[in-house]
Coordinates of C-alpha atoms in Angstrom, one line a residue:
M1 CA 48.1 50.3 57.3
E2 CA 44.5 51.4 57.7
Q3 CA 42.1 50.4 60.3
Q4 CA 39.8 50.4 58.3
Y5 CA 41.3 47.1 56.2
L6 CA 42.3 45.2 59.4
S7 CA 40.4 42.4 60.2
K8 CA 37.7 42.4 63.2
L9 CA 37.6 38.8 63.4
H10 CA 39.3 36.3 65.6
P11 CA 42.8 34.7 63.5
T12 CA 41.1 31.2 63.9
V13 CA 38.1 32.6 62.6
D14 CA 40.1 34.4 59.6
Y15 CA 42.3 30.7 58.7
G16 CA 38.3 29.1 58.7
A17 CA 37.2 31.4 56.4
G18 CA 40.2 31.2 54.5
V19 CA 39.6 27.4 54.3
F20 CA 36.4 27.6 53.4
L21 CA 36.8 29.5 50.4
L22 CA 39.8 27.6 49.2
I23 CA 37.1 24.5 49.3
I24 CA 34.8 26.5 47.4
G25 CA 37.0 28.1 44.6
I26 CA 38.3 24.5 44.3
L27 CA 35.0 23.2 43.6
T28 CA 34.2 26.3 41.7
I29 CA 37.1 25.8 39.2
L30 CA 36.8 21.7 38.7
G31 CA 33.2 21.8 38.4
N32 CA 32.5 24.7 36.3
S33 CA 35.8 23.6 34.2
A34 CA 34.2 20.7 33.6
V35 CA 31.0 22.3 32.3
L36 CA 33.3 24.4 29.5
A37 CA 35.3 21.2 28.4
T38 CA 31.9 19.4 27.9
A39 CA 30.6 22.5 26.0
V40 CA 33.8 22.4 24.0
K41 CA 33.6 19.0 23.6
R42 CA 29.8 18.9 22.1
S43 CA 30.1 22.4 20.6
S44 CA 28.9 21.0 17.0
H45 CA 25.6 19.9 19.2
L46 CA 25.0 22.5 21.7
K47 CA 21.6 24.4 21.5
S48 CA 20.7 27.9 21.6
P49 CA 19.9 28.0 25.6
E50 CA 22.7 25.8 26.4
L51 CA 25.1 29.0 25.9
L52 CA 23.4 30.7 28.9
I53 CA 24.9 28.0 30.9
I54 CA 28.1 28.1 29.7
N55 CA 28.1 32.1 30.3
L56 CA 26.9 31.4 34.1
A57 CA 29.8 28.8 34.1
V58 CA 32.1 31.8 33.0
A59 CA 30.8 34.1 35.2
D60 CA 31.1 31.7 38.5
L61 CA 34.9 30.7 37.0
G62 CA 35.8 34.6 36.8
M63 CA 35.2 35.0 40.4
A64 CA 36.8 32.2 41.6
I65 CA 39.8 32.9 39.9
S66 CA 39.8 36.9 40.1
M67 CA 38.6 37.0 43.6
Y68 CA 38.9 33.7 45.7
P69 CA 43.1 34.1 45.7
L70 CA 42.7 37.7 47.3
A71 CA 40.3 36.8 49.8
I72 CA 41.9 33.7 50.7
A73 CA 45.4 35.6 51.3
S74 CA 44.0 38.2 53.2
A75 CA 41.9 36.2 55.7
W76 CA 45.4 34.2 56.4
N77 CA 46.8 37.6 56.8
H78 CA 44.4 38.9 59.0
A79 CA 44.6 42.1 57.3
W80 CA 43.3 43.3 53.6
L81 CA 46.0 43.0 51.0
G82 CA 46.9 45.7 48.5
G83 CA 44.9 48.9 50.4
D84 CA 42.6 51.2 48.2
A85 CA 43.6 49.7 44.7
S86 CA 43.2 46.2 45.4
C87 CA 39.8 47.0 47.3
I88 CA 38.4 48.6 44.1
Y89 CA 39.3 45.6 42.0
Y90 CA 37.9 43.4 44.4
A91 CA 34.5 45.0 44.7
L92 CA 34.4 45.5 40.7
M93 CA 34.8 42.2 40.1
G94 CA 32.3 40.8 42.5
F95 CA 30.1 43.6 41.4
L96 CA 30.8 42.6 37.6
F97 CA 30.3 38.9 38.0
G98 CA 27.5 38.9 40.6
V99 CA 25.1 41.0 38.4
S100 CA 26.1 38.7 35.0
S101 CA 25.1 36.0 37.1
M102 CA 22.0 37.1 38.2
M103 CA 20.8 38.6 34.8
T104 CA 22.2 35.2 33.4
L105 CA 19.5 33.3 35.4
C106 CA 16.8 35.9 34.8
M107 CA 17.4 35.2 31.2
M108 CA 17.5 31.7 31.3
A109 CA 14.1 31.6 33.4
V110 CA 12.7 33.8 30.8
I111 CA 13.8 31.3 27.7
R112 CA 12.4 28.2 29.6
F113 CA 9.5 29.7 30.2
L114 CA 8.6 30.9 26.6
V115 CA 9.4 27.7 25.3
T116 CA 7.5 26.1 28.4
N117 CA 4.5 27.9 26.9
S118 CA 5.3 27.6 23.1
S119 CA 3.0 26.0 20.5
T120 CA 4.3 22.8 19.0
S121 CA 5.0 24.8 15.6
N122 CA 7.9 24.1 13.9
S123 CA 9.5 27.0 14.6
N124 CA 12.1 27.4 17.6
P125 CA 11.3 30.7 19.3
I126 CA 14.7 30.6 20.7
N127 CA 17.7 30.9 18.1
K128 CA 21.3 31.1 18.8
N129 CA 21.5 34.5 17.5
A130 CA 19.2 35.9 20.0
V131 CA 20.5 34.2 22.8
C132 CA 24.3 35.6 21.6
I133 CA 22.8 39.0 21.5
S134 CA 21.6 38.9 25.5
I135 CA 24.7 37.4 26.3
A136 CA 26.7 40.5 25.0
F137 CA 23.7 42.9 26.3
I138 CA 24.5 40.9 29.7
W139 CA 28.1 41.9 29.8
L140 CA 27.5 45.0 28.5
C141 CA 25.4 46.1 31.1
S142 CA 27.0 44.1 34.3
L143 CA 30.5 46.1 33.0
L144 CA 28.3 49.1 32.9
W145 CA 27.0 48.9 36.4
A146 CA 30.6 47.9 37.6
I147 CA 32.2 50.6 36.2
L148 CA 29.7 53.3 37.7
P149 CA 31.3 53.9 41.2
L150 CA 34.9 54.7 39.7
L151 CA 33.1 57.0 37.1
G152 CA 31.4 58.8 40.4
W153 CA 28.1 57.6 40.7
G154 CA 28.4 55.4 43.8
Y155 CA 31.2 54.0 46.0
Y156 CA 33.7 50.8 46.8
G157 CA 34.7 50.1 50.1
P158 CA 35.3 47.3 52.6
E159 CA 33.3 45.2 54.0
P160 CA 32.1 46.0 57.9
F161 CA 34.8 42.5 58.9
G162 CA 37.6 43.8 57.0
I163 CA 38.7 41.6 54.6
S164 CA 36.6 41.8 51.8
C165 CA 35.1 44.7 49.8
T166 CA 32.0 45.4 48.3
I167 CA 29.6 48.5 47.4
A168 CA 29.7 51.3 50.1
W169 CA 26.2 50.3 51.6
S170 CA 26.8 53.0 54.6
E171 CA 27.1 55.9 51.7
F172 CA 23.0 55.0 51.4
H173 CA 22.2 57.9 53.8
H174 CA 25.6 59.8 53.7
S175 CA 25.1 61.2 50.2
A176 CA 22.5 61.5 47.6
N177 CA 25.2 60.2 45.3
G178 CA 25.5 56.9 47.6
F179 CA 21.5 56.7 47.9
S180 CA 20.4 56.6 44.1
F181 CA 23.1 54.6 43.0
I182 CA 22.0 51.9 45.6
L183 CA 18.6 52.3 45.1
S184 CA 18.6 51.9 41.6
M185 CA 21.0 48.9 41.7
F186 CA 18.8 47.3 44.5
I187 CA 15.6 47.9 41.9
L188 CA 17.3 47.2 38.4
C189 CA 20.2 44.6 39.2
T190 CA 18.5 42.9 42.2
L191 CA 14.7 43.2 42.6
L192 CA 13.2 43.0 39.0
P193 CA 15.7 40.0 38.0
A194 CA 14.6 37.8 41.2
L195 CA 11.0 38.9 40.7
T196 CA 11.2 38.2 37.1
I197 CA 12.9 34.5 37.9
L198 CA 10.3 33.7 40.4
A199 CA 7.4 34.8 38.2
C200 CA 9.0 32.4 35.3
Y201 CA 9.3 29.5 37.4
L202 CA 5.9 29.7 38.9
G203 CA 4.7 29.9 35.7
I204 CA 6.6 27.0 34.4
A205 CA 5.4 24.7 37.4
W206 CA 1.5 25.8 36.8
K207 CA 2.1 24.8 33.2
V208 CA 3.6 21.6 34.0
H209 CA 0.7 21.4 36.4
K210 CA -2.0 21.8 34.1
A211 CA 0.1 19.5 31.4
Y212 CA -0.3 17.0 34.2
Q213 CA -3.9 17.2 34.4
E214 CA -4.2 16.8 30.6
I215 CA -2.2 13.7 30.3
Q216 CA -4.0 12.2 32.8
N217 CA -6.9 11.4 30.6
F218 CA -4.4 9.4 28.6
D219 CA -3.7 6.8 31.0
R220 CA -0.4 8.0 31.8
I221 CA -0.2 9.2 35.3
P222 CA 3.0 7.8 36.2
N223 CA 5.1 9.2 33.4
A224 CA 3.3 12.6 33.8
A225 CA 3.7 12.7 37.8
R226 CA 7.8 12.0 37.1
L227 CA 7.5 14.9 34.6
E228 CA 6.4 17.6 36.8
R229 CA 8.1 16.1 40.1
R230 CA 11.5 16.6 38.4
L231 CA 10.9 19.5 36.3
T232 CA 9.5 21.1 39.1
L233 CA 12.4 20.1 41.4
M234 CA 14.6 21.4 38.8
A235 CA 13.3 24.7 39.1
M236 CA 13.4 25.4 42.5
L237 CA 16.8 23.9 43.0
V238 CA 17.9 26.9 40.2
S239 CA 15.8 29.6 41.7
V240 CA 15.4 28.8 45.2
G241 CA 19.5 27.8 45.3
F242 CA 20.7 31.1 44.0
L243 CA 18.2 33.3 45.3
G244 CA 18.7 31.9 48.9
A245 CA 22.6 32.2 48.7
W246 CA 22.5 35.7 48.2
T247 CA 19.1 36.4 50.5
P248 CA 21.2 36.8 53.8
Y249 CA 24.0 38.5 52.6
A250 CA 21.4 41.3 51.0
A251 CA 20.0 41.6 54.1
V252 CA 22.8 42.0 56.1
S253 CA 23.6 44.7 53.4
F254 CA 20.5 46.1 53.9
W255 CA 20.8 46.3 58.0
S256 CA 24.2 48.2 56.9
I257 CA 21.9 50.6 55.2
F258 CA 19.6 51.9 57.8
N259 CA 22.1 51.2 61.2
S260 CA 26.1 51.4 61.9
S261 CA 27.9 48.5 60.8
N262 CA 28.8 48.3 64.2
S263 CA 25.6 47.4 65.3
L264 CA 26.4 44.0 64.1
H265 CA 29.1 41.4 65.2
P266 CA 31.6 41.1 62.6
V267 CA 30.9 37.0 62.3
I268 CA 27.3 37.8 61.6
T269 CA 28.6 39.9 58.5
L270 CA 31.1 37.4 57.2
L271 CA 28.9 34.3 57.4
P272 CA 26.4 35.5 55.0
C273 CA 29.3 36.9 52.5
L274 CA 30.6 33.4 52.7
F275 CA 27.2 31.7 52.1
A276 CA 26.9 34.1 49.1
K277 CA 30.0 33.0 47.5
S278 CA 29.4 29.6 47.7
S279 CA 26.3 29.9 44.9
T280 CA 29.5 29.5 42.4
A281 CA 30.4 25.9 43.4
Y282 CA 27.0 24.2 43.5
N283 CA 25.7 24.6 39.5
P284 CA 27.9 21.9 38.2
F285 CA 26.5 19.6 40.5
I286 CA 22.8 20.5 39.6
Y287 CA 23.4 19.9 35.9
Y288 CA 25.0 16.2 36.7
V289 CA 21.9 15.3 38.8
F290 CA 19.3 16.4 35.7
S291 CA 21.5 15.8 32.4
K292 CA 22.2 12.7 31.8
T293 CA 24.7 14.1 28.7
F294 CA 26.7 15.9 31.0
R295 CA 27.0 12.8 33.4
R296 CA 27.8 11.1 30.7
E297 CA 30.3 13.1 29.8
I298 CA 31.9 13.5 32.9
K299 CA 32.2 10.1 33.1
Q300 CA 34.2 9.6 30.0
M301 CA 36.9 12.2 31.2
K302 CA 39.8 11.2 32.1
C303 CA 42.2 13.1 35.0
C304 CA 45.9 14.2 34.0
C305 CA 47.0 11.2 36.0
G306 CA 45.1 8.8 33.9
W307 CA 42.2 7.5 36.2
R308 CA 38.8 7.5 35.2
V309 CA 36.8 9.8 37.3
H310 CA 33.7 8.2 38.9
F311 CA 30.8 9.7 40.2
F312 CA 27.4 7.9 41.5
N313 CA 25.0 6.7 39.0
T314 CA 21.5 8.5 38.8
E315 CA 18.8 6.6 37.1
N316 CA 15.3 7.6 35.3
S317 CA 17.4 10.7 33.5
M318 CA 15.5 14.0 33.1
E319 CA 17.6 14.5 30.1
N320 CA 14.7 14.0 27.8
H321 CA 12.3 16.3 29.8
V322 CA 14.6 19.2 30.2
S323 CA 15.4 19.2 26.8
M324 CA 12.0 19.5 25.7
M325 CA 11.7 22.6 28.3
W326 CA 14.8 24.0 26.6
M327 CA 14.9 23.4 23.3
G328 CA 10.8 23.0 22.4
R329 CA 9.1 20.0 21.4
E330 CA 10.3 19.7 18.0
N331 CA 14.1 19.5 18.7
T332 CA 13.2 16.7 21.0
R333 CA 11.0 14.9 18.5
A334 CA 13.8 15.5 15.9
C335 CA 16.7 13.7 18.3
P336 CA 16.7 10.2 17.6
T337 CA 18.8 9.9 20.7
A338 CA 16.3 11.1 22.8
K339 CA 13.7 8.7 21.6
A340 CA 15.8 5.9 22.6
N341 CA 16.3 7.1 25.5
N342 CA 12.7 7.5 26.5
G343 CA 12.2 3.6 25.5
E344 CA 15.2 2.7 28.0
A345 CA 13.6 4.6 30.6
S346 CA 10.2 3.3 30.1
T347 CA 11.6 -0.2 30.3
Q348 CA 13.6 0.0 33.6

């Protein structure tokens, strides 16, 4: 076996990494499968922007199914399994689903910003056709970027710790090919989407803040304060959660660009990689906390053994406020159940 595919880690660390990925994989599959099952059950009632949540769940689920088993087996084998072919496959899958997740989150932020700043007109600025076209564009663009190294622009290769594969960051200085690919990928697939996400959520926070100041004149300070606090928290969880999970990995990758990969201890290169992979698991928990509909559907689900699934109860749901941000004011007004829920929340 080639030296580059041998683990640079202590066997105990390899086992620990495999166990961590196994736990993350199980949580990812269970959580995102629940999201997809809920979407299928509510297919006739899905709103346009909710399709992006489904798309994100598909990307996270795809990453867990296509990548984690190979990574776990390699960690427990203390060496990468399959050689160059499996390395290219693993890196391609990671790049494909990683870019699609980043672009999906970027599109979600843009849509939320547009809906938040839309007027109270009867026309919804977001329709299903536009969202479906956006999703098709996301996957085509992600697939294009993923296959470019196979076509000769850029390279895939093993991680410094030996039991994972990704973009060959070290080629940044070794060839003009690697330099141009990594620079273009960083700007178009990482920097611009991240700045767009941050800008959109800052705009949402500012809009909610202004709305809070206006509502103060109508003696609705408590409800407005709750609305501002919860919407801001949701935006921060979505944006900071994803960017926070991938920032350490990006930092280590850029260190590998400008320095030798051997200058960092293998464990230091492993931990950010594991932390980034954990990003596939936590989104369903965010949906559970902030969506009363998702929470209700989860409680109604039954395991294959026949026992009902129980989770903690969360009072004062944000469902109606979140629906206003996602679907526009006109859809919220048209939904009688939302009005009923508002009435129940006001009596608590």
